[in-house]
Coordinates of C-alpha atoms in Angstrom, one line a residue:
Chain A
M1 CA 7.9 86.0 -25.9
T2 CA 5.0 87.0 -28.0
D3 CA 5.0 89.2 -31.1
D4 CA 1.5 90.4 -30.4
A5 CA 1.8 94.2 -30.1
Q6 CA -1.7 94.6 -28.8
P7 CA -1.9 92.5 -25.6
R8 CA -5.4 92.0 -24.2
F9 CA -4.6 92.7 -20.6
L10 CA -8.0 91.9 -19.2
V11 CA -8.1 88.5 -20.9
S12 CA -4.5 87.6 -20.3
P13 CA -2.3 90.0 -18.3
H14 CA 1.4 90.0 -19.1
P15 CA 3.1 87.4 -16.9
D16 CA 5.6 90.0 -15.6
L17 CA 2.7 92.2 -14.4
V18 CA 1.1 89.2 -12.6
T19 CA 4.4 88.4 -10.9
L20 CA 4.8 92.0 -9.8
L21 CA 1.3 92.3 -8.5
V22 CA 1.6 89.0 -6.6
A23 CA 4.8 90.2 -5.0
L24 CA 3.3 93.5 -4.1
F25 CA 0.3 91.9 -2.4
A26 CA 2.7 89.7 -0.5
V27 CA 4.6 92.8 0.7
L28 CA 1.3 94.4 1.8
V29 CA 0.2 91.3 3.6
A30 CA 3.5 91.2 5.5
A31 CA 3.2 95.0 6.2
S32 CA -0.3 94.5 7.6
A33 CA 0.9 91.6 9.7
I34 CA 3.7 93.6 11.2
G35 CA 1.4 96.6 11.7
Y36 CA -1.0 94.3 13.5
A37 CA 1.7 92.8 15.7
L38 CA 3.1 96.3 16.6
E39 CA -0.4 97.5 17.5
R40 CA -1.0 94.5 19.8
R41 CA 2.3 95.1 21.5
L42 CA 2.8 98.8 21.6
S43 CA -0.7 100.4 21.2
P44 CA -3.3 98.0 22.4
D45 CA -5.7 100.8 23.2
G46 CA -4.9 102.9 20.1
T47 CA -3.0 105.6 21.9
N48 CA 0.4 105.3 20.2
A49 CA 0.2 108.0 17.4
V50 CA 3.1 106.6 15.4
I51 CA 1.7 103.1 15.3
E52 CA -1.9 104.3 14.5
N53 CA -0.5 106.5 11.7
L54 CA 1.5 103.5 10.4
N55 CA -1.5 101.3 10.3
D56 CA -3.6 104.1 8.6
R57 CA -0.9 104.3 6.0
I58 CA -0.8 100.6 5.4
R59 CA -4.6 100.4 5.0
S60 CA -4.5 103.3 2.5
W61 CA -1.7 101.5 0.7
W62 CA -4.0 98.6 0.2
V63 CA -6.6 100.9 -1.5
M64 CA -3.9 102.6 -3.6
V65 CA -2.3 99.3 -4.7
V66 CA -5.6 97.7 -5.6
A67 CA -6.7 100.8 -7.6
M68 CA -3.3 100.8 -9.4
A69 CA -3.5 97.1 -10.1
V70 CA -7.0 97.4 -11.6
A71 CA -5.9 100.3 -13.8
L72 CA -2.7 98.5 -15.0
L73 CA -4.7 95.3 -15.7
A74 CA -7.2 97.4 -17.7
G75 CA -4.5 98.8 -19.8
K76 CA -4.2 102.3 -21.3
G77 CA -7.8 103.4 -20.8
G78 CA -7.7 102.3 -17.1
V79 CA -4.4 104.1 -16.4
V80 CA -5.5 107.3 -18.2
V81 CA -8.8 107.4 -16.3
L82 CA -7.1 106.7 -12.9
F83 CA -4.5 109.5 -13.4
A84 CA -7.2 111.9 -14.7
L85 CA -9.1 111.3 -11.5
C86 CA -5.9 111.8 -9.4
S87 CA -5.3 115.0 -11.3
F88 CA -8.8 116.2 -10.5
A89 CA -8.4 115.5 -6.8
A90 CA -4.9 117.1 -6.8
L91 CA -6.0 120.2 -8.7
R92 CA -8.9 120.6 -6.3
E93 CA -6.6 120.5 -3.3
F94 CA -4.1 122.8 -4.9
L95 CA -6.6 125.5 -6.0
T96 CA -8.2 125.4 -2.5
L97 CA -5.0 126.9 -1.1
T98 CA -4.6 129.6 -3.7
S99 CA -5.8 133.2 -3.4
T100 CA -8.1 133.1 -6.4
R101 CA -11.1 135.5 -6.5
R102 CA -14.5 135.7 -8.1
G103 CA -12.9 137.0 -11.3
D104 CA -11.1 133.7 -11.8
H105 CA -14.2 131.7 -11.8
W106 CA -14.3 131.0 -15.5
A107 CA -10.6 130.3 -15.7
L108 CA -10.9 127.8 -12.9
A109 CA -13.9 126.2 -14.4
G110 CA -11.9 126.0 -17.7
A111 CA -9.0 124.3 -15.9
F112 CA -11.2 121.6 -14.4
F113 CA -13.7 121.0 -17.2
I114 CA -11.7 121.7 -20.4
V115 CA -7.9 121.7 -19.8
L116 CA -7.8 118.5 -17.6
P117 CA -10.0 116.3 -19.8
V118 CA -8.4 117.5 -23.0
Q119 CA -4.9 116.9 -21.7
Y120 CA -5.7 113.3 -20.8
W121 CA -7.6 112.8 -24.0
L122 CA -4.5 113.9 -26.0
V123 CA -2.4 111.4 -24.0
Y124 CA -4.9 108.7 -24.7
I125 CA -4.9 109.3 -28.5
D126 CA -1.1 109.6 -28.3
W127 CA -0.8 113.1 -29.8
Y128 CA 2.6 113.8 -28.4
G129 CA 3.1 117.1 -30.4
L130 CA 0.0 118.6 -28.8
Y131 CA -0.1 117.2 -25.3
S132 CA 3.5 118.2 -24.6
I133 CA 2.6 121.9 -25.3
F134 CA -1.1 122.1 -24.7
I135 CA -0.9 123.4 -21.1
P136 CA 2.4 125.3 -21.3
V137 CA 1.3 127.1 -24.5
Y138 CA -2.4 127.2 -25.0
A139 CA -3.7 127.0 -21.5
F140 CA -1.1 129.3 -20.2
L141 CA -2.1 132.0 -22.7
A142 CA -5.8 131.4 -22.6
M143 CA -6.3 131.5 -18.9
P144 CA -4.9 135.0 -18.2
I145 CA -7.0 136.2 -21.1
V146 CA -10.1 134.8 -19.6
A147 CA -9.3 136.2 -16.2
A148 CA -8.4 139.6 -17.7
L149 CA -11.7 139.8 -19.5
R150 CA -13.4 139.7 -16.1
G151 CA -11.6 142.9 -15.2
D152 CA -10.5 142.2 -11.7
T153 CA -6.8 143.3 -11.5
E154 CA -6.3 142.9 -7.7
N155 CA -3.4 140.4 -7.2
Y156 CA -3.7 139.6 -10.9
L157 CA -0.2 138.3 -11.5
V158 CA -0.2 136.2 -8.3
R159 CA -3.6 134.7 -9.1
I160 CA -2.6 133.8 -12.7
S161 CA 0.7 132.3 -11.7
E162 CA -1.0 130.2 -9.0
V163 CA -3.5 128.7 -11.4
Q164 CA -0.8 128.0 -14.0
W165 CA 1.5 126.4 -11.6
A166 CA -1.4 124.3 -10.3
L167 CA -2.1 123.0 -13.8
M168 CA 1.5 122.4 -14.5
I169 CA 2.0 120.3 -11.3
T170 CA -1.3 118.5 -10.9
V171 CA -2.3 117.9 -14.6
F172 CA 0.7 118.4 -17.0
C173 CA 3.3 116.6 -14.9
A174 CA 0.9 113.9 -13.7
S175 CA -0.3 113.1 -17.2
H176 CA 3.2 112.0 -18.1
V177 CA 2.7 108.8 -16.1
P178 CA 0.1 107.4 -18.5
A179 CA 2.0 108.9 -21.4
L180 CA 4.7 106.3 -20.7
L181 CA 2.3 103.8 -22.4
T182 CA 2.8 105.6 -25.7
L183 CA 6.5 105.0 -25.9
Q184 CA 7.7 102.6 -28.6
I185 CA 10.7 100.7 -27.5
P186 CA 12.0 98.0 -29.9
G187 CA 11.8 94.6 -28.3
Y188 CA 9.5 95.9 -25.5
E189 CA 6.2 96.0 -27.4
G190 CA 3.1 95.4 -25.3
R191 CA 5.0 95.8 -22.0
T192 CA 5.1 99.6 -21.6
V193 CA 2.7 99.3 -18.7
M194 CA 5.6 97.9 -16.8
L195 CA 7.4 101.2 -17.1
I196 CA 4.6 102.8 -15.1
A197 CA 4.9 100.1 -12.5
F198 CA 8.6 100.6 -12.4
L199 CA 8.3 104.4 -12.0
V200 CA 5.6 104.3 -9.3
L201 CA 7.3 101.5 -7.4
V202 CA 10.7 103.2 -7.3
V203 CA 9.2 106.6 -6.3
Q204 CA 6.8 105.2 -3.7
S205 CA 9.3 102.7 -2.2
S206 CA 11.8 105.5 -2.0
D207 CA 9.2 107.5 0.1
V208 CA 8.5 104.5 2.3
L209 CA 12.2 103.6 2.7
Q210 CA 13.1 107.2 3.6
Y211 CA 10.3 107.1 6.2
V212 CA 11.6 103.8 7.6
W213 CA 15.3 104.8 7.6
G214 CA 14.3 108.2 9.1
K215 CA 12.4 106.5 11.9
L216 CA 15.2 104.0 12.6
A217 CA 18.4 106.1 12.1
G218 CA 17.3 109.7 11.4
R219 CA 19.3 112.3 13.3
T220 CA 20.4 115.2 11.2
P221 CA 17.6 117.3 9.7
I222 CA 18.1 117.9 6.0
A223 CA 15.7 120.8 5.6
P224 CA 14.5 121.8 9.1
K225 CA 12.5 124.8 8.0
L226 CA 10.6 122.8 5.3
S227 CA 10.1 119.4 6.7
P228 CA 11.4 118.6 10.1
S229 CA 10.9 114.9 9.7
K230 CA 13.2 114.6 6.7
T231 CA 16.8 113.7 7.7
V232 CA 20.1 113.1 6.0
E233 CA 20.2 109.5 7.2
G234 CA 16.6 108.9 6.1
F235 CA 17.3 110.4 2.7
A236 CA 20.6 108.6 2.1
G237 CA 19.3 105.2 3.3
G238 CA 16.0 105.5 1.5
A239 CA 17.6 106.8 -1.8
L240 CA 20.3 104.1 -1.9
S241 CA 17.9 101.3 -1.1
A242 CA 15.3 102.5 -3.6
T243 CA 18.0 102.7 -6.2
A244 CA 19.1 99.2 -5.4
L245 CA 15.5 98.1 -5.6
G246 CA 15.2 99.8 -9.0
A247 CA 18.3 97.9 -10.2
A248 CA 16.7 94.7 -9.0
L249 CA 13.6 95.5 -11.0
S250 CA 15.5 95.8 -14.3
W251 CA 13.9 92.4 -15.4
M252 CA 10.6 94.1 -16.0
T253 CA 12.1 97.1 -17.9
P254 CA 14.0 97.5 -21.2
F255 CA 17.0 98.7 -19.2
T256 CA 20.2 96.9 -18.0
P257 CA 20.6 96.7 -14.2
V258 CA 23.1 99.6 -14.3
Q259 CA 20.8 101.7 -16.5
A260 CA 17.8 100.9 -14.2
A261 CA 19.9 102.0 -11.2
L262 CA 20.8 105.3 -12.8
L263 CA 17.3 106.0 -13.8
S264 CA 16.1 105.0 -10.4
F265 CA 18.5 107.4 -8.8
V266 CA 17.2 110.3 -11.0
I267 CA 13.6 109.3 -10.1
V268 CA 14.5 109.2 -6.4
L269 CA 16.2 112.6 -6.5
M270 CA 13.3 114.2 -8.4
G271 CA 10.8 112.6 -6.1
F272 CA 12.7 113.9 -3.0
F273 CA 12.9 117.4 -4.4
G274 CA 9.2 117.2 -5.4
G275 CA 8.4 116.5 -1.8
L276 CA 10.5 119.4 -0.6
V277 CA 8.9 121.9 -3.1
M278 CA 5.4 120.8 -2.2
S279 CA 6.3 121.1 1.5
A280 CA 7.5 124.7 0.9
I281 CA 4.1 125.5 -0.6
K282 CA 2.3 124.0 2.4
R283 CA 4.5 126.0 4.8
D284 CA 3.8 129.1 2.8
R285 CA 0.1 128.5 3.1
G286 CA 0.2 127.4 6.8
V287 CA -1.2 123.9 6.3
K288 CA 0.2 120.5 7.4
D289 CA -1.4 118.4 4.7
W290 CA -2.9 119.1 1.3
G291 CA -6.2 117.5 2.2
H292 CA -7.8 114.7 4.2
M293 CA -8.9 112.2 1.6
I294 CA -6.3 109.5 2.2
A295 CA -6.1 108.3 5.9
G296 CA -2.6 108.5 7.3
H297 CA -1.2 110.3 4.3
G298 CA -3.2 113.5 4.1
G299 CA -4.4 114.6 0.6
F300 CA -3.7 113.3 -2.9
I301 CA -0.9 115.7 -3.4
D302 CA 0.8 114.5 -0.3
R303 CA 1.0 111.1 -1.9
L304 CA 1.6 112.2 -5.5
D305 CA 4.1 115.0 -5.1
S306 CA 7.2 112.8 -5.7
V307 CA 5.6 110.9 -8.6
V308 CA 4.6 114.1 -10.3
F309 CA 8.1 115.6 -10.2
A310 CA 9.7 112.4 -11.4
A311 CA 7.3 111.4 -14.1
P312 CA 8.1 114.0 -16.9
V313 CA 11.8 113.6 -16.4
F314 CA 11.7 109.8 -16.5
F315 CA 9.4 110.0 -19.5
H316 CA 11.7 112.2 -21.5
L317 CA 14.9 110.4 -20.5
V318 CA 13.3 107.1 -21.7
R319 CA 11.8 108.7 -24.8
Y320 CA 15.2 110.2 -25.8
W321 CA 17.4 107.2 -25.3
W322 CA 15.1 104.2 -25.8
S323 CA 12.0 105.1 -27.7
T324 CA 11.8 105.3 -31.5
V325 CA 9.0 108.0 -31.6
Chain B
M1 CA -66.9 104.3 -5.9
A2 CA -65.7 107.7 -7.0
G3 CA -63.7 108.2 -3.8
G4 CA -61.7 104.9 -4.1
P5 CA -59.6 105.4 -7.2
T6 CA -59.0 109.1 -6.4
G7 CA -57.8 108.2 -2.9
A8 CA -55.5 105.5 -4.3
G9 CA -54.4 107.9 -7.0
T10 CA -53.3 110.6 -4.5
T11 CA -51.6 108.1 -2.3
L12 CA -49.7 106.8 -5.2
K13 CA -48.8 110.3 -6.2
R14 CA -47.6 111.1 -2.7
L15 CA -45.5 108.0 -2.7
A16 CA -44.0 108.9 -6.0
R17 CA -43.2 112.4 -4.7
L18 CA -41.6 111.0 -1.6
A19 CA -39.5 108.5 -3.6
S20 CA -38.4 111.2 -6.1
A21 CA -37.5 113.5 -3.2
A22 CA -35.4 110.7 -1.6
V23 CA -33.6 110.1 -4.9
A24 CA -33.1 113.8 -5.4
A25 CA -31.7 114.2 -1.9
Q26 CA -29.2 111.4 -2.5
A27 CA -28.2 112.9 -5.8
I28 CA -27.7 116.3 -4.3
V29 CA -25.6 114.9 -1.5
T30 CA -23.4 112.8 -3.8
F31 CA -22.9 115.8 -6.1
A32 CA -21.9 118.0 -3.1
R33 CA -19.4 115.5 -2.1
L34 CA -17.9 115.1 -5.6
V35 CA -17.4 118.9 -5.9
T36 CA -16.3 119.8 -2.4
A37 CA -15.1 116.6 -0.7
V38 CA -16.8 118.2 2.3
R39 CA -15.4 117.3 5.7
A40 CA -17.1 117.8 9.1
V41 CA -15.0 119.0 12.0
W42 CA -16.7 118.4 15.3
Q43 CA -15.2 121.1 17.6
G44 CA -17.3 120.9 20.8
A45 CA -20.5 119.5 19.5
D46 CA -21.0 115.8 19.2
L47 CA -23.0 113.6 16.9
S48 CA -25.8 112.9 19.4
G49 CA -29.4 113.0 18.3
V50 CA -30.2 116.0 20.6
Q51 CA -32.6 118.5 19.0
R52 CA -30.7 121.6 17.8
V53 CA -30.7 124.9 16.1
Y54 CA -27.6 125.0 13.9
F55 CA -26.8 128.6 13.1
A56 CA -24.3 129.2 10.3
N57 CA -22.6 131.8 8.1
H58 CA -24.3 132.3 4.8
A59 CA -22.4 133.0 1.6
S60 CA -23.9 130.6 -0.9
H61 CA -27.2 129.0 -1.8
G62 CA -25.4 125.6 -1.2
D63 CA -24.8 126.4 2.5
F64 CA -27.5 124.2 4.0
I65 CA -26.8 121.5 1.5
L66 CA -23.3 121.2 2.9
I67 CA -24.5 121.0 6.5
W68 CA -27.1 118.5 5.5
T69 CA -24.5 116.5 3.6
V70 CA -22.2 116.0 6.6
L71 CA -24.9 115.2 9.0
P72 CA -25.5 111.4 9.5
K73 CA -28.6 110.2 7.7
R74 CA -30.6 109.7 10.9
L75 CA -30.1 113.4 11.9
R76 CA -30.5 114.6 8.3
R77 CA -34.0 113.4 8.1
R78 CA -35.0 115.5 11.1
T79 CA -33.1 118.6 10.2
R80 CA -34.9 121.4 8.3
P81 CA -33.4 124.5 6.9
V82 CA -35.0 127.9 7.3
A83 CA -35.1 129.7 4.0
G84 CA -36.6 132.6 2.1
A85 CA -39.9 131.8 0.5
D86 CA -39.4 134.3 -2.3
Y87 CA -36.3 132.4 -3.6
W88 CA -37.5 128.8 -3.0
L89 CA -41.0 129.2 -4.4
K90 CA -39.9 131.0 -7.6
T91 CA -39.9 128.0 -9.9
R92 CA -41.4 124.6 -9.7
A93 CA -38.1 122.8 -9.6
R94 CA -36.9 125.1 -6.7
A95 CA -40.2 124.5 -4.9
F96 CA -39.8 120.8 -5.2
I97 CA -36.3 120.9 -3.8
G98 CA -37.1 123.4 -1.1
R99 CA -40.4 121.8 0.1
D100 CA -40.1 118.1 -0.7
V101 CA -36.4 117.4 -0.6
F102 CA -35.2 119.6 2.2
R103 CA -38.6 120.2 3.8
A104 CA -37.5 123.8 4.4
I105 CA -39.4 126.1 6.6
L106 CA -40.1 128.9 4.2
I107 CA -40.2 132.3 5.6
E108 CA -41.9 135.2 3.9
R109 CA -39.2 137.9 4.1
D110 CA -41.6 140.8 3.2
P111 CA -43.4 141.7 6.4
E112 CA -46.3 143.2 4.4
R113 CA -47.2 139.8 2.9
R114 CA -46.6 137.7 6.0
Q115 CA -49.4 135.5 7.2
E116 CA -47.5 134.0 10.2
D117 CA -44.7 135.3 12.4
P118 CA -41.4 133.6 11.3
V119 CA -40.4 132.9 14.9
Q120 CA -43.7 131.2 15.5
Q121 CA -43.1 129.1 12.4
M122 CA -39.7 128.0 13.6
A123 CA -40.9 127.3 17.1
R124 CA -43.7 125.2 15.8
A125 CA -41.2 123.1 13.8
L126 CA -39.1 122.7 17.0
D127 CA -42.2 121.5 18.8
E128 CA -42.6 118.9 16.1
R129 CA -39.1 117.6 17.1
A130 CA -37.3 118.9 14.1
S131 CA -33.8 120.4 14.3
L132 CA -33.3 123.6 12.3
I133 CA -30.6 125.2 10.1
L134 CA -30.7 128.9 10.5
F135 CA -28.7 131.7 8.9
P136 CA -28.9 134.6 11.4
E137 CA -27.3 137.1 8.9
G138 CA -30.7 136.9 7.1
T139 CA -29.2 137.1 3.7
R140 CA -26.2 135.9 1.7
N141 CA -22.9 137.6 2.5
T142 CA -21.2 138.6 -0.7
G143 CA -18.8 141.2 0.6
D144 CA -15.3 140.9 2.0
E145 CA -16.5 141.0 5.7
P146 CA -16.4 137.4 7.1
L147 CA -19.7 137.8 8.8
L148 CA -22.6 140.3 8.6
P149 CA -24.4 141.6 11.8
F150 CA -27.0 139.1 13.0
R151 CA -30.7 139.8 12.6
T152 CA -32.8 139.4 15.6
G153 CA -34.6 136.1 14.6
L154 CA -32.1 133.9 16.5
Y155 CA -32.6 135.9 19.7
H156 CA -36.4 135.6 19.5
L157 CA -36.3 131.9 18.8
A158 CA -33.9 131.3 21.7
K159 CA -36.3 133.3 23.9
A160 CA -39.2 131.3 22.7
R161 CA -37.6 127.9 23.1
P162 CA -34.7 128.4 25.6
D163 CA -34.0 124.7 26.2
V164 CA -33.0 123.9 22.6
E165 CA -29.2 123.7 21.9
L166 CA -27.9 126.4 19.7
V167 CA -24.9 125.1 17.7
P168 CA -22.6 127.5 15.7
V169 CA -21.6 126.1 12.3
W170 CA -18.9 127.6 10.1
I171 CA -19.0 126.7 6.4
A172 CA -15.6 127.4 4.8
N173 CA -14.8 127.9 1.2
L174 CA -18.2 127.3 -0.4
N175 CA -18.5 130.9 -1.5
R176 CA -15.5 130.2 -3.7
V177 CA -17.0 127.1 -5.1
M178 CA -20.0 128.9 -6.4
P179 CA -19.8 132.7 -6.1
K180 CA -23.0 134.7 -6.4
G181 CA -24.3 134.8 -10.0
E182 CA -22.3 131.8 -11.3
V183 CA -24.0 128.7 -12.5
L184 CA -21.0 126.3 -12.8
P185 CA -19.5 125.2 -9.5
V186 CA -15.7 125.0 -9.4
P187 CA -14.4 122.0 -7.3
L188 CA -12.6 123.1 -4.2
L189 CA -12.4 121.5 -0.7
C190 CA -14.9 122.7 1.9
T191 CA -15.2 122.1 5.6
V192 CA -18.1 122.4 8.0
T193 CA -17.1 123.1 11.6
F194 CA -19.5 122.5 14.4
G195 CA -18.8 124.5 17.7
A196 CA -19.9 123.9 21.2
P197 CA -23.7 124.3 21.9
L198 CA -24.9 127.5 23.5
H199 CA -28.0 128.5 25.4
I200 CA -29.5 131.9 26.1
A201 CA -29.0 133.1 29.7
A202 CA -32.1 134.0 31.7
S203 CA -31.2 137.7 32.1
E204 CA -29.3 138.1 28.8
D205 CA -30.5 141.0 26.6
K206 CA -30.8 141.0 22.9
D207 CA -27.6 142.8 22.0
A208 CA -25.4 140.8 24.4
F209 CA -26.9 137.5 23.2
L210 CA -26.4 138.4 19.5
A211 CA -22.9 139.6 20.1
R212 CA -22.1 136.4 22.0
T213 CA -23.5 134.0 19.4
R214 CA -21.9 136.0 16.6
A215 CA -18.5 135.8 18.3
A216 CA -18.9 132.0 18.9
L217 CA -19.6 131.6 15.2
L218 CA -16.7 133.8 14.1
A219 CA -14.3 131.9 16.4
L220 CA -14.8 128.8 14.2
A221 CA -13.7 130.6 11.1
P222 CA -10.3 129.2 10.0
N223 CA -7.5 131.8 9.8
G224 CA -5.6 131.9 6.6
R225 CA -6.7 129.9 3.7
R226 CA -7.0 126.5 5.4
P227 CA -10.0 124.8 3.9

């Protein structure tokens, strides 16, 4: 244990982080090997859609894990920049599907070029009092004003709400992932980066495990109107195994195994409902995926929806019970 | 003696111009991708190197930039947009982009001041093996109608060079990225959809041909808000 509160990650990453990343790479190598074997046996000419999609997903996972690893090793600046870029891509996908008009042009430009960078800058300089209200108070009041000044009232309420909700989901909520780095937990100094790893790992493994359980044992649709591929069996199996995984990861957190399991369960639930809510929006807009940037997954929001719903809740639970600030 | 240095000087100047045009082209393409994450959908046309006239809907000055961006480099070099001379010769920067970067075929829109028939200009470029990007609406569409009526240029060009493939191209969402009169683009996803190639039929009259090509282009427009 070191007393150094300012670890130099690039020079000497925390041993826990190294352990975790090595384990993750091992999992990915195994997944790639299984994907390759399945392709050789079941889809030698690339015609089995499920296998092709699986392998697309695994390849994209490599890119995502490497990007995440680089950001975590780079520390706060890296994580803030990575999530700011994710927010940019997600906001772009979200606003593409809204019914904004010419009169919203300034408000939209403000969302991209002022609100987004300022929110992440506030997180970076750790101004909790402002970043936790900047979007819900200032942006939410300023943007309708800007749009009103342009004078176009057609669908005004709908347009304003869409842009506000877009900012809330893709910028405000997402920025709570890097905000985890600002928590001060006694005895856990210099390791808050592991909280991000914990959150992202539990959410994403829950998604993957629900997918796997659903493919293996899924029978009863849980929300047939929203998401026909989600099943009770997939959800239960995925949620329970991800909760168990979270408990097993308690070594890298300030939590006891039971606390880690409870927090994981909350994360998993929020992630699941996040996926449902974002599916409802896709249904409403008549699209299957949010975008096409990530092969096998769709858009950024398709991959981030569950993280985004879980992050602020996880952040505030940890802040309330563990953090001293 | 006097000719030597001047000749070398102009060659150098030309090379510098070519190099800066190549850099500018790459910068424009990169910028377009950053803002729009533009995606090509090949719906009937393939990526072969066949000479073509791409005809597209026109709602933004960035329209041909997007088509240009999604074309593979080897096709991009041979593909020239057809654009209004009045707009693209207005300032030196625009003239550089129009002439040197995109190598646009600049059409004088005012018939009074025309020195050459626009259809002749386009046909000549086709004879030089170029592919063209053409906006048959003739001007940017800023209204709520998805597509304005076609002008007759496409028909006359098809009559003049009946063997060249005519490929309809629908550009979705770019008008929202940069509406008329705005200077700052708002990042939104765009798609460029390429339809199946058409040819003019031997006996087809002007109205029938323009109606058919317009319908083929409209058929590529996404319904709903799908990018």
